């Protein structure tokens, strides 16, 4: 009996030692973050393309090393500029993306962290490879991580599918090209039971047409709205129109019109709603002020 207890304690000690070895303290994470911040700042400051890409490879390797540590899923990395982070409300998915500006283009990079349950300290890590191609072709297919439509994700909208109650992770992202046009994207992250990731799903319905993702291309001189409006429960975006009728189909000459459209989630799909009226900033401030007077918490 004593031998058995001793054996159990020895095994437990080895387990805890191994677990501690792959976990960083918060102070150690801060040190990693400081190193990562300086590395990414050097990437941004470099003027030679080869040097910039070499520095970025070093940054990506260091970030991957940090993200492979237990509890990295929760560490904010807030002091690193140019790094975009979004996470799901169920605590199972996190995406980290960044871009490297090059002459005439932008290259995108990222990692996906997934957990099977909220109790998991360790997360599965998947690297993303930017393989943007023709916009029209990429709207209609599921993409693996090594053929990812590169973007900087600004929002993650979580919904539940009917019947299965499985999560649908919808991503909003910006994808400047560095040329005559910019792009924004609404995409879907799929996560299998084993933690494998793919992008895109046939859930976007516009005027009878179903697509795996929405890609908006418009003039680099214009500013397009694309955001999730919590109060409306909708993804709202600018209705893009050509500057002149004869420029139809030449998306580098598209600009936001006066109208806004939206996507409403119904029966497992994002359905187009035309000519929606998003609240103005003044209306939002009035609503918040009124809620505070009534004691309503945001």
mmCIF file with all atom_site columns, C-alpha atoms in Angstrom, residues 49-205:
data_model
loop_
_atom_site.group_PDB
_atom_site.id
_atom_site.type_symbol
_atom_site.label_atom_id
_atom_site.label_alt_id
_atom_site.label_comp_id
_atom_site.label_asym_id
_atom_site.label_entity_id
_atom_site.label_seq_id
_atom_site.pdbx_PDB_ins_code
_atom_site.Cartn_x
_atom_site.Cartn_y
_atom_site.Cartn_z
_atom_site.occupancy
_atom_site.B_iso_or_equiv
_atom_site.pdbx_formal_charge
_atom_site.auth_seq_id
_atom_site.auth_comp_id
_atom_site.auth_asym_id
_atom_site.auth_atom_id
_atom_site.pdbx_PDB_model_num
ATOM 1   C CA . UNK A 1 49  ? 11.837  43.801 -48.818 1.00 0.00 ? 49  UNK A CA 1
ATOM 2   C CA . UNK A 1 50  ? 14.163  40.856 -48.184 1.00 0.00 ? 50  UNK A CA 1
ATOM 3   C CA . UNK A 1 51  ? 15.117  42.229 -44.774 1.00 0.00 ? 51  UNK A CA 1
ATOM 4   C CA . UNK A 1 52  ? 11.477  42.924 -43.916 1.00 0.00 ? 52  UNK A CA 1
ATOM 5   C CA . UNK A 1 53  ? 10.445  39.352 -44.743 1.00 0.00 ? 53  UNK A CA 1
ATOM 6   C CA . UNK A 1 54  ? 13.417  37.902 -42.843 1.00 0.00 ? 54  UNK A CA 1
ATOM 7   C CA . UNK A 1 55  ? 12.517  39.924 -39.758 1.00 0.00 ? 55  UNK A CA 1
ATOM 8   C CA . UNK A 1 56  ? 8.883   38.874 -40.111 1.00 0.00 ? 56  UNK A CA 1
ATOM 9   C CA . UNK A 1 57  ? 9.854   35.190 -40.211 1.00 0.00 ? 57  UNK A CA 1
ATOM 10  C CA . UNK A 1 58  ? 11.743  35.685 -36.947 1.00 0.00 ? 58  UNK A CA 1
ATOM 11  C CA . UNK A 1 59  ? 8.726   37.438 -35.431 1.00 0.00 ? 59  UNK A CA 1
ATOM 12  C CA . UNK A 1 60  ? 6.332   34.686 -36.582 1.00 0.00 ? 60  UNK A CA 1
ATOM 13  C CA . UNK A 1 61  ? 8.591   31.987 -35.134 1.00 0.00 ? 61  UNK A CA 1
ATOM 14  C CA . UNK A 1 62  ? 8.827   33.806 -31.799 1.00 0.00 ? 62  UNK A CA 1
ATOM 15  C CA . UNK A 1 63  ? 5.061   34.377 -31.689 1.00 0.00 ? 63  UNK A CA 1
ATOM 16  C CA . UNK A 1 64  ? 4.431   30.704 -32.475 1.00 0.00 ? 64  UNK A CA 1
ATOM 17  C CA . UNK A 1 65  ? 6.768   29.734 -29.636 1.00 0.00 ? 65  UNK A CA 1
ATOM 18  C CA . UNK A 1 66  ? 4.832   31.965 -27.224 1.00 0.00 ? 66  UNK A CA 1
ATOM 19  C CA . UNK A 1 67  ? 1.437   30.726 -28.439 1.00 0.00 ? 67  UNK A CA 1
ATOM 20  C CA . UNK A 1 68  ? 2.426   27.105 -27.915 1.00 0.00 ? 68  UNK A CA 1
ATOM 21  C CA . UNK A 1 69  ? 2.712   27.739 -24.178 1.00 0.00 ? 69  UNK A CA 1
ATOM 22  C CA . UNK A 1 70  ? -0.153  26.781 -21.903 1.00 0.00 ? 70  UNK A CA 1
ATOM 23  C CA . UNK A 1 71  ? -2.464  29.724 -21.079 1.00 0.00 ? 71  UNK A CA 1
ATOM 24  C CA . UNK A 1 72  ? -1.321  31.707 -24.148 1.00 0.00 ? 72  UNK A CA 1
ATOM 25  C CA . UNK A 1 73  ? -4.982  31.551 -25.218 1.00 0.00 ? 73  UNK A CA 1
ATOM 26  C CA . UNK A 1 74  ? -5.792  34.059 -22.482 1.00 0.00 ? 74  UNK A CA 1
ATOM 27  C CA . UNK A 1 75  ? -2.775  36.356 -22.635 1.00 0.00 ? 75  UNK A CA 1
ATOM 28  C CA . UNK A 1 76  ? -3.867  39.638 -24.324 1.00 0.00 ? 76  UNK A CA 1
ATOM 29  C CA . UNK A 1 77  ? -0.618  40.707 -26.097 1.00 0.00 ? 77  UNK A CA 1
ATOM 30  C CA . UNK A 1 78  ? -2.143  44.193 -25.971 1.00 0.00 ? 78  UNK A CA 1
ATOM 31  C CA . UNK A 1 79  ? 1.082   46.187 -26.181 1.00 0.00 ? 79  UNK A CA 1
ATOM 32  C CA . UNK A 1 80  ? 2.079   44.839 -29.616 1.00 0.00 ? 80  UNK A CA 1
ATOM 33  C CA . UNK A 1 81  ? 1.141   47.319 -32.363 1.00 0.00 ? 81  UNK A CA 1
ATOM 34  C CA . UNK A 1 82  ? -0.233  46.137 -35.707 1.00 0.00 ? 82  UNK A CA 1
ATOM 35  C CA . UNK A 1 83  ? -1.428  42.851 -34.159 1.00 0.00 ? 83  UNK A CA 1
ATOM 36  C CA . UNK A 1 84  ? -5.167  42.090 -34.491 1.00 0.00 ? 84  UNK A CA 1
ATOM 37  C CA . UNK A 1 85  ? -6.817  39.738 -31.990 1.00 0.00 ? 85  UNK A CA 1
ATOM 38  C CA . UNK A 1 86  ? -10.376 38.388 -31.884 1.00 0.00 ? 86  UNK A CA 1
ATOM 39  C CA . UNK A 1 87  ? -11.896 35.615 -29.775 1.00 0.00 ? 87  UNK A CA 1
ATOM 40  C CA . UNK A 1 88  ? -15.197 33.773 -29.558 1.00 0.00 ? 88  UNK A CA 1
ATOM 41  C CA . UNK A 1 89  ? -17.542 34.286 -26.627 1.00 0.00 ? 89  UNK A CA 1
ATOM 42  C CA . UNK A 1 90  ? -17.603 30.538 -25.901 1.00 0.00 ? 90  UNK A CA 1
ATOM 43  C CA . UNK A 1 91  ? -13.873 30.673 -25.087 1.00 0.00 ? 91  UNK A CA 1
ATOM 44  C CA . UNK A 1 92  ? -12.896 28.031 -27.656 1.00 0.00 ? 92  UNK A CA 1
ATOM 45  C CA . UNK A 1 93  ? -11.482 30.052 -30.565 1.00 0.00 ? 93  UNK A CA 1
ATOM 46  C CA . UNK A 1 94  ? -8.976  32.875 -30.912 1.00 0.00 ? 94  UNK A CA 1
ATOM 47  C CA . UNK A 1 95  ? -7.385  34.370 -34.038 1.00 0.00 ? 95  UNK A CA 1
ATOM 48  C CA . UNK A 1 96  ? -4.296  36.559 -34.233 1.00 0.00 ? 96  UNK A CA 1
ATOM 49  C CA . UNK A 1 97  ? -3.476  38.273 -37.547 1.00 0.00 ? 97  UNK A CA 1
ATOM 50  C CA . UNK A 1 98  ? -1.046  40.873 -38.857 1.00 0.00 ? 98  UNK A CA 1
ATOM 51  C CA . UNK A 1 99  ? 0.205   42.192 -42.179 1.00 0.00 ? 99  UNK A CA 1
ATOM 52  C CA . UNK A 1 100 ? 3.508   43.219 -43.731 1.00 0.00 ? 100 UNK A CA 1
ATOM 53  C CA . UNK A 1 101 ? 3.352   46.126 -46.217 1.00 0.00 ? 101 UNK A CA 1
ATOM 54  C CA . UNK A 1 102 ? 5.490   45.527 -49.298 1.00 0.00 ? 102 UNK A CA 1
ATOM 55  C CA . UNK A 1 103 ? 5.936   47.615 -52.450 1.00 0.00 ? 103 UNK A CA 1
ATOM 56  C CA . UNK A 1 104 ? 2.573   47.489 -54.205 1.00 0.00 ? 104 UNK A CA 1
ATOM 57  C CA . UNK A 1 105 ? 1.021   44.841 -51.955 1.00 0.00 ? 105 UNK A CA 1
ATOM 58  C CA . UNK A 1 106 ? 0.329   43.582 -48.452 1.00 0.00 ? 106 UNK A CA 1
ATOM 59  C CA . UNK A 1 107 ? 1.143   40.092 -47.190 1.00 0.00 ? 107 UNK A CA 1
ATOM 60  C CA . UNK A 1 108 ? -1.007  38.661 -44.407 1.00 0.00 ? 108 UNK A CA 1
ATOM 61  C CA . UNK A 1 109 ? -0.086  36.247 -41.622 1.00 0.00 ? 109 UNK A CA 1
ATOM 62  C CA . UNK A 1 110 ? -1.928  34.680 -38.742 1.00 0.00 ? 110 UNK A CA 1
ATOM 63  C CA . UNK A 1 111 ? -2.555  31.907 -36.244 1.00 0.00 ? 111 UNK A CA 1
ATOM 64  C CA . UNK A 1 112 ? -5.740  30.199 -35.068 1.00 0.00 ? 112 UNK A CA 1
ATOM 65  C CA . UNK A 1 113 ? -5.928  28.850 -31.521 1.00 0.00 ? 113 UNK A CA 1
ATOM 66  C CA . UNK A 1 114 ? -8.658  26.317 -30.742 1.00 0.00 ? 114 UNK A CA 1
ATOM 67  C CA . UNK A 1 115 ? -9.611  24.474 -27.569 1.00 0.00 ? 115 UNK A CA 1
ATOM 68  C CA . UNK A 1 116 ? -11.902 21.469 -27.160 1.00 0.00 ? 116 UNK A CA 1
ATOM 69  C CA . UNK A 1 117 ? -13.298 22.814 -23.883 1.00 0.00 ? 117 UNK A CA 1
ATOM 70  C CA . UNK A 1 118 ? -12.996 25.796 -21.573 1.00 0.00 ? 118 UNK A CA 1
ATOM 71  C CA . UNK A 1 119 ? -11.033 23.696 -19.095 1.00 0.00 ? 119 UNK A CA 1
ATOM 72  C CA . UNK A 1 120 ? -8.165  23.135 -21.563 1.00 0.00 ? 120 UNK A CA 1
ATOM 73  C CA . UNK A 1 121 ? -5.067  25.159 -20.702 1.00 0.00 ? 121 UNK A CA 1
ATOM 74  C CA . UNK A 1 122 ? -3.345  24.203 -23.950 1.00 0.00 ? 122 UNK A CA 1
ATOM 75  C CA . UNK A 1 123 ? -4.724  25.171 -27.351 1.00 0.00 ? 123 UNK A CA 1
ATOM 76  C CA . UNK A 1 124 ? -4.204  23.651 -30.786 1.00 0.00 ? 124 UNK A CA 1
ATOM 77  C CA . UNK A 1 125 ? -2.249  26.094 -32.974 1.00 0.00 ? 125 UNK A CA 1
ATOM 78  C CA . UNK A 1 126 ? -2.756  26.459 -36.733 1.00 0.00 ? 126 UNK A CA 1
ATOM 79  C CA . UNK A 1 127 ? -0.634  28.754 -38.923 1.00 0.00 ? 127 UNK A CA 1
ATOM 80  C CA . UNK A 1 128 ? -2.319  30.626 -41.790 1.00 0.00 ? 128 UNK A CA 1
ATOM 81  C CA . UNK A 1 129 ? -0.779  31.182 -45.246 1.00 0.00 ? 129 UNK A CA 1
ATOM 82  C CA . UNK A 1 130 ? -1.992  34.061 -47.392 1.00 0.00 ? 130 UNK A CA 1
ATOM 83  C CA . UNK A 1 131 ? -3.025  32.759 -50.829 1.00 0.00 ? 131 UNK A CA 1
ATOM 84  C CA . UNK A 1 132 ? -5.435  35.416 -52.088 1.00 0.00 ? 132 UNK A CA 1
ATOM 85  C CA . UNK A 1 133 ? -6.411  34.931 -55.696 1.00 0.00 ? 133 UNK A CA 1
ATOM 86  C CA . UNK A 1 134 ? -9.196  36.211 -57.924 1.00 0.00 ? 134 UNK A CA 1
ATOM 87  C CA . UNK A 1 135 ? -11.894 37.641 -55.672 1.00 0.00 ? 135 UNK A CA 1
ATOM 88  C CA . UNK A 1 136 ? -14.832 36.199 -57.589 1.00 0.00 ? 136 UNK A CA 1
ATOM 89  C CA . UNK A 1 137 ? -13.385 32.658 -57.493 1.00 0.00 ? 137 UNK A CA 1
ATOM 90  C CA . UNK A 1 138 ? -12.571 32.781 -53.794 1.00 0.00 ? 138 UNK A CA 1
ATOM 91  C CA . UNK A 1 139 ? -16.115 33.705 -52.814 1.00 0.00 ? 139 UNK A CA 1
ATOM 92  C CA . UNK A 1 140 ? -17.370 30.218 -53.591 1.00 0.00 ? 140 UNK A CA 1
ATOM 93  C CA . UNK A 1 141 ? -15.087 27.642 -52.018 1.00 0.00 ? 141 UNK A CA 1
ATOM 94  C CA . UNK A 1 142 ? -13.942 26.328 -48.667 1.00 0.00 ? 142 UNK A CA 1
ATOM 95  C CA . UNK A 1 143 ? -10.304 27.218 -48.005 1.00 0.00 ? 143 UNK A CA 1
ATOM 96  C CA . UNK A 1 144 ? -7.672  25.342 -46.022 1.00 0.00 ? 144 UNK A CA 1
ATOM 97  C CA . UNK A 1 145 ? -5.296  27.252 -43.702 1.00 0.00 ? 145 UNK A CA 1
ATOM 98  C CA . UNK A 1 146 ? -2.562  27.138 -46.368 1.00 0.00 ? 146 UNK A CA 1
ATOM 99  C CA . UNK A 1 147 ? -4.846  28.802 -48.959 1.00 0.00 ? 147 UNK A CA 1
ATOM 100 C CA . UNK A 1 148 ? -6.328  31.405 -46.633 1.00 0.00 ? 148 UNK A CA 1
ATOM 101 C CA . UNK A 1 149 ? -7.824  34.654 -47.949 1.00 0.00 ? 149 UNK A CA 1
ATOM 102 C CA . UNK A 1 150 ? -5.548  36.921 -45.913 1.00 0.00 ? 150 UNK A CA 1
ATOM 103 C CA . UNK A 1 151 ? -7.190  39.596 -43.770 1.00 0.00 ? 151 UNK A CA 1
ATOM 104 C CA . UNK A 1 152 ? -6.854  41.463 -40.494 1.00 0.00 ? 152 UNK A CA 1
ATOM 105 C CA . UNK A 1 153 ? -9.827  40.328 -38.435 1.00 0.00 ? 153 UNK A CA 1
ATOM 106 C CA . UNK A 1 154 ? -11.577 43.086 -36.529 1.00 0.00 ? 154 UNK A CA 1
ATOM 107 C CA . UNK A 1 155 ? -14.638 41.190 -35.233 1.00 0.00 ? 155 UNK A CA 1
ATOM 108 C CA . UNK A 1 156 ? -15.873 37.679 -34.544 1.00 0.00 ? 156 UNK A CA 1
ATOM 109 C CA . UNK A 1 157 ? -19.638 37.189 -34.463 1.00 0.00 ? 157 UNK A CA 1
ATOM 110 C CA . UNK A 1 158 ? -20.782 33.941 -32.869 1.00 0.00 ? 158 UNK A CA 1
ATOM 111 C CA . UNK A 1 159 ? -24.087 32.273 -33.705 1.00 0.00 ? 159 UNK A CA 1
ATOM 112 C CA . UNK A 1 160 ? -25.542 28.804 -33.163 1.00 0.00 ? 160 UNK A CA 1
ATOM 113 C CA . UNK A 1 161 ? -26.760 26.568 -35.971 1.00 0.00 ? 161 UNK A CA 1
ATOM 114 C CA . UNK A 1 162 ? -30.296 25.174 -35.746 1.00 0.00 ? 162 UNK A CA 1
ATOM 115 C CA . UNK A 1 163 ? -30.825 21.517 -34.768 1.00 0.00 ? 163 UNK A CA 1
ATOM 116 C CA . UNK A 1 164 ? -27.144 20.836 -33.947 1.00 0.00 ? 164 UNK A CA 1
ATOM 117 C CA . UNK A 1 165 ? -26.506 23.952 -31.826 1.00 0.00 ? 165 UNK A CA 1
ATOM 118 C CA . UNK A 1 166 ? -22.963 23.914 -33.257 1.00 0.00 ? 166 UNK A CA 1
ATOM 119 C CA . UNK A 1 167 ? -21.188 27.293 -33.248 1.00 0.00 ? 167 UNK A CA 1
ATOM 120 C CA . UNK A 1 168 ? -20.863 29.356 -36.417 1.00 0.00 ? 168 UNK A CA 1
ATOM 121 C CA . UNK A 1 169 ? -17.891 31.707 -36.144 1.00 0.00 ? 169 UNK A CA 1
ATOM 122 C CA . UNK A 1 170 ? -18.310 34.622 -38.566 1.00 0.00 ? 170 UNK A CA 1
ATOM 123 C CA . UNK A 1 171 ? -15.304 36.870 -39.127 1.00 0.00 ? 171 UNK A CA 1
ATOM 124 C CA . UNK A 1 172 ? -15.179 40.476 -40.314 1.00 0.00 ? 172 UNK A CA 1
ATOM 125 C CA . UNK A 1 173 ? -11.866 41.588 -41.741 1.00 0.00 ? 173 UNK A CA 1
ATOM 126 C CA . UNK A 1 174 ? -10.031 44.260 -43.667 1.00 0.00 ? 174 UNK A CA 1
ATOM 127 C CA . UNK A 1 175 ? -7.695  43.334 -46.498 1.00 0.00 ? 175 UNK A CA 1
ATOM 128 C CA . UNK A 1 176 ? -5.973  46.378 -48.043 1.00 0.00 ? 176 UNK A CA 1
ATOM 129 C CA . UNK A 1 177 ? -4.093  45.466 -51.196 1.00 0.00 ? 177 UNK A CA 1
ATOM 130 C CA . UNK A 1 178 ? -1.684  48.390 -51.365 1.00 0.00 ? 178 UNK A CA 1
ATOM 131 C CA . UNK A 1 179 ? -2.771  49.060 -54.941 1.00 0.00 ? 179 UNK A CA 1
ATOM 132 C CA . UNK A 1 180 ? -5.741  50.915 -56.464 1.00 0.00 ? 180 UNK A CA 1
ATOM 133 C CA . UNK A 1 181 ? -8.371  49.069 -54.459 1.00 0.00 ? 181 UNK A CA 1
ATOM 134 C CA . UNK A 1 182 ? -8.998  47.828 -50.944 1.00 0.00 ? 182 UNK A CA 1
ATOM 135 C CA . UNK A 1 183 ? -10.979 44.814 -49.806 1.00 0.00 ? 183 UNK A CA 1
ATOM 136 C CA . UNK A 1 184 ? -13.067 43.798 -46.831 1.00 0.00 ? 184 UNK A CA 1
ATOM 137 C CA . UNK A 1 185 ? -14.288 40.293 -46.134 1.00 0.00 ? 185 UNK A CA 1
ATOM 138 C CA . UNK A 1 186 ? -16.990 38.456 -44.217 1.00 0.00 ? 186 UNK A CA 1
ATOM 139 C CA . UNK A 1 187 ? -15.851 34.866 -43.728 1.00 0.00 ? 187 UNK A CA 1
ATOM 140 C CA . UNK A 1 188 ? -16.577 31.797 -41.619 1.00 0.00 ? 188 UNK A CA 1
ATOM 141 C CA . UNK A 1 189 ? -14.145 29.800 -39.495 1.00 0.00 ? 189 UNK A CA 1
ATOM 142 C CA . UNK A 1 190 ? -14.985 26.088 -39.292 1.00 0.00 ? 190 UNK A CA 1
ATOM 143 C CA . UNK A 1 191 ? -13.465 23.993 -36.504 1.00 0.00 ? 191 UNK A CA 1
ATOM 144 C CA . UNK A 1 192 ? -13.718 20.182 -36.558 1.00 0.00 ? 192 UNK A CA 1
ATOM 145 C CA . UNK A 1 193 ? -14.023 18.004 -33.473 1.00 0.00 ? 193 UNK A CA 1
ATOM 146 C CA . UNK A 1 194 ? -10.283 17.385 -33.714 1.00 0.00 ? 194 UNK A CA 1
ATOM 147 C CA . UNK A 1 195 ? -9.484  21.098 -33.898 1.00 0.00 ? 195 UNK A CA 1
ATOM 148 C CA . UNK A 1 196 ? -8.695  21.293 -37.637 1.00 0.00 ? 196 UNK A CA 1
ATOM 149 C CA . UNK A 1 197 ? -9.644  24.623 -39.248 1.00 0.00 ? 197 UNK A CA 1
ATOM 150 C CA . UNK A 1 198 ? -11.046 25.632 -42.608 1.00 0.00 ? 198 UNK A CA 1
ATOM 151 C CA . UNK A 1 199 ? -12.568 28.878 -43.862 1.00 0.00 ? 199 UNK A CA 1
ATOM 152 C CA . UNK A 1 200 ? -15.828 29.504 -45.673 1.00 0.00 ? 200 UNK A CA 1
ATOM 153 C CA . UNK A 1 201 ? -19.295 27.959 -45.617 1.00 0.00 ? 201 UNK A CA 1
ATOM 154 C CA . UNK A 1 202 ? -22.366 28.279 -47.894 1.00 0.00 ? 202 UNK A CA 1
ATOM 155 C CA . UNK A 1 203 ? -24.271 30.475 -45.453 1.00 0.00 ? 203 UNK A CA 1
ATOM 156 C CA . UNK A 1 204 ? -24.324 33.888 -47.186 1.00 0.00 ? 204 UNK A CA 1
ATOM 157 C CA . UNK A 1 205 ? -27.440 34.490 -49.253 1.00 0.00 ? 205 UNK A CA 1
#
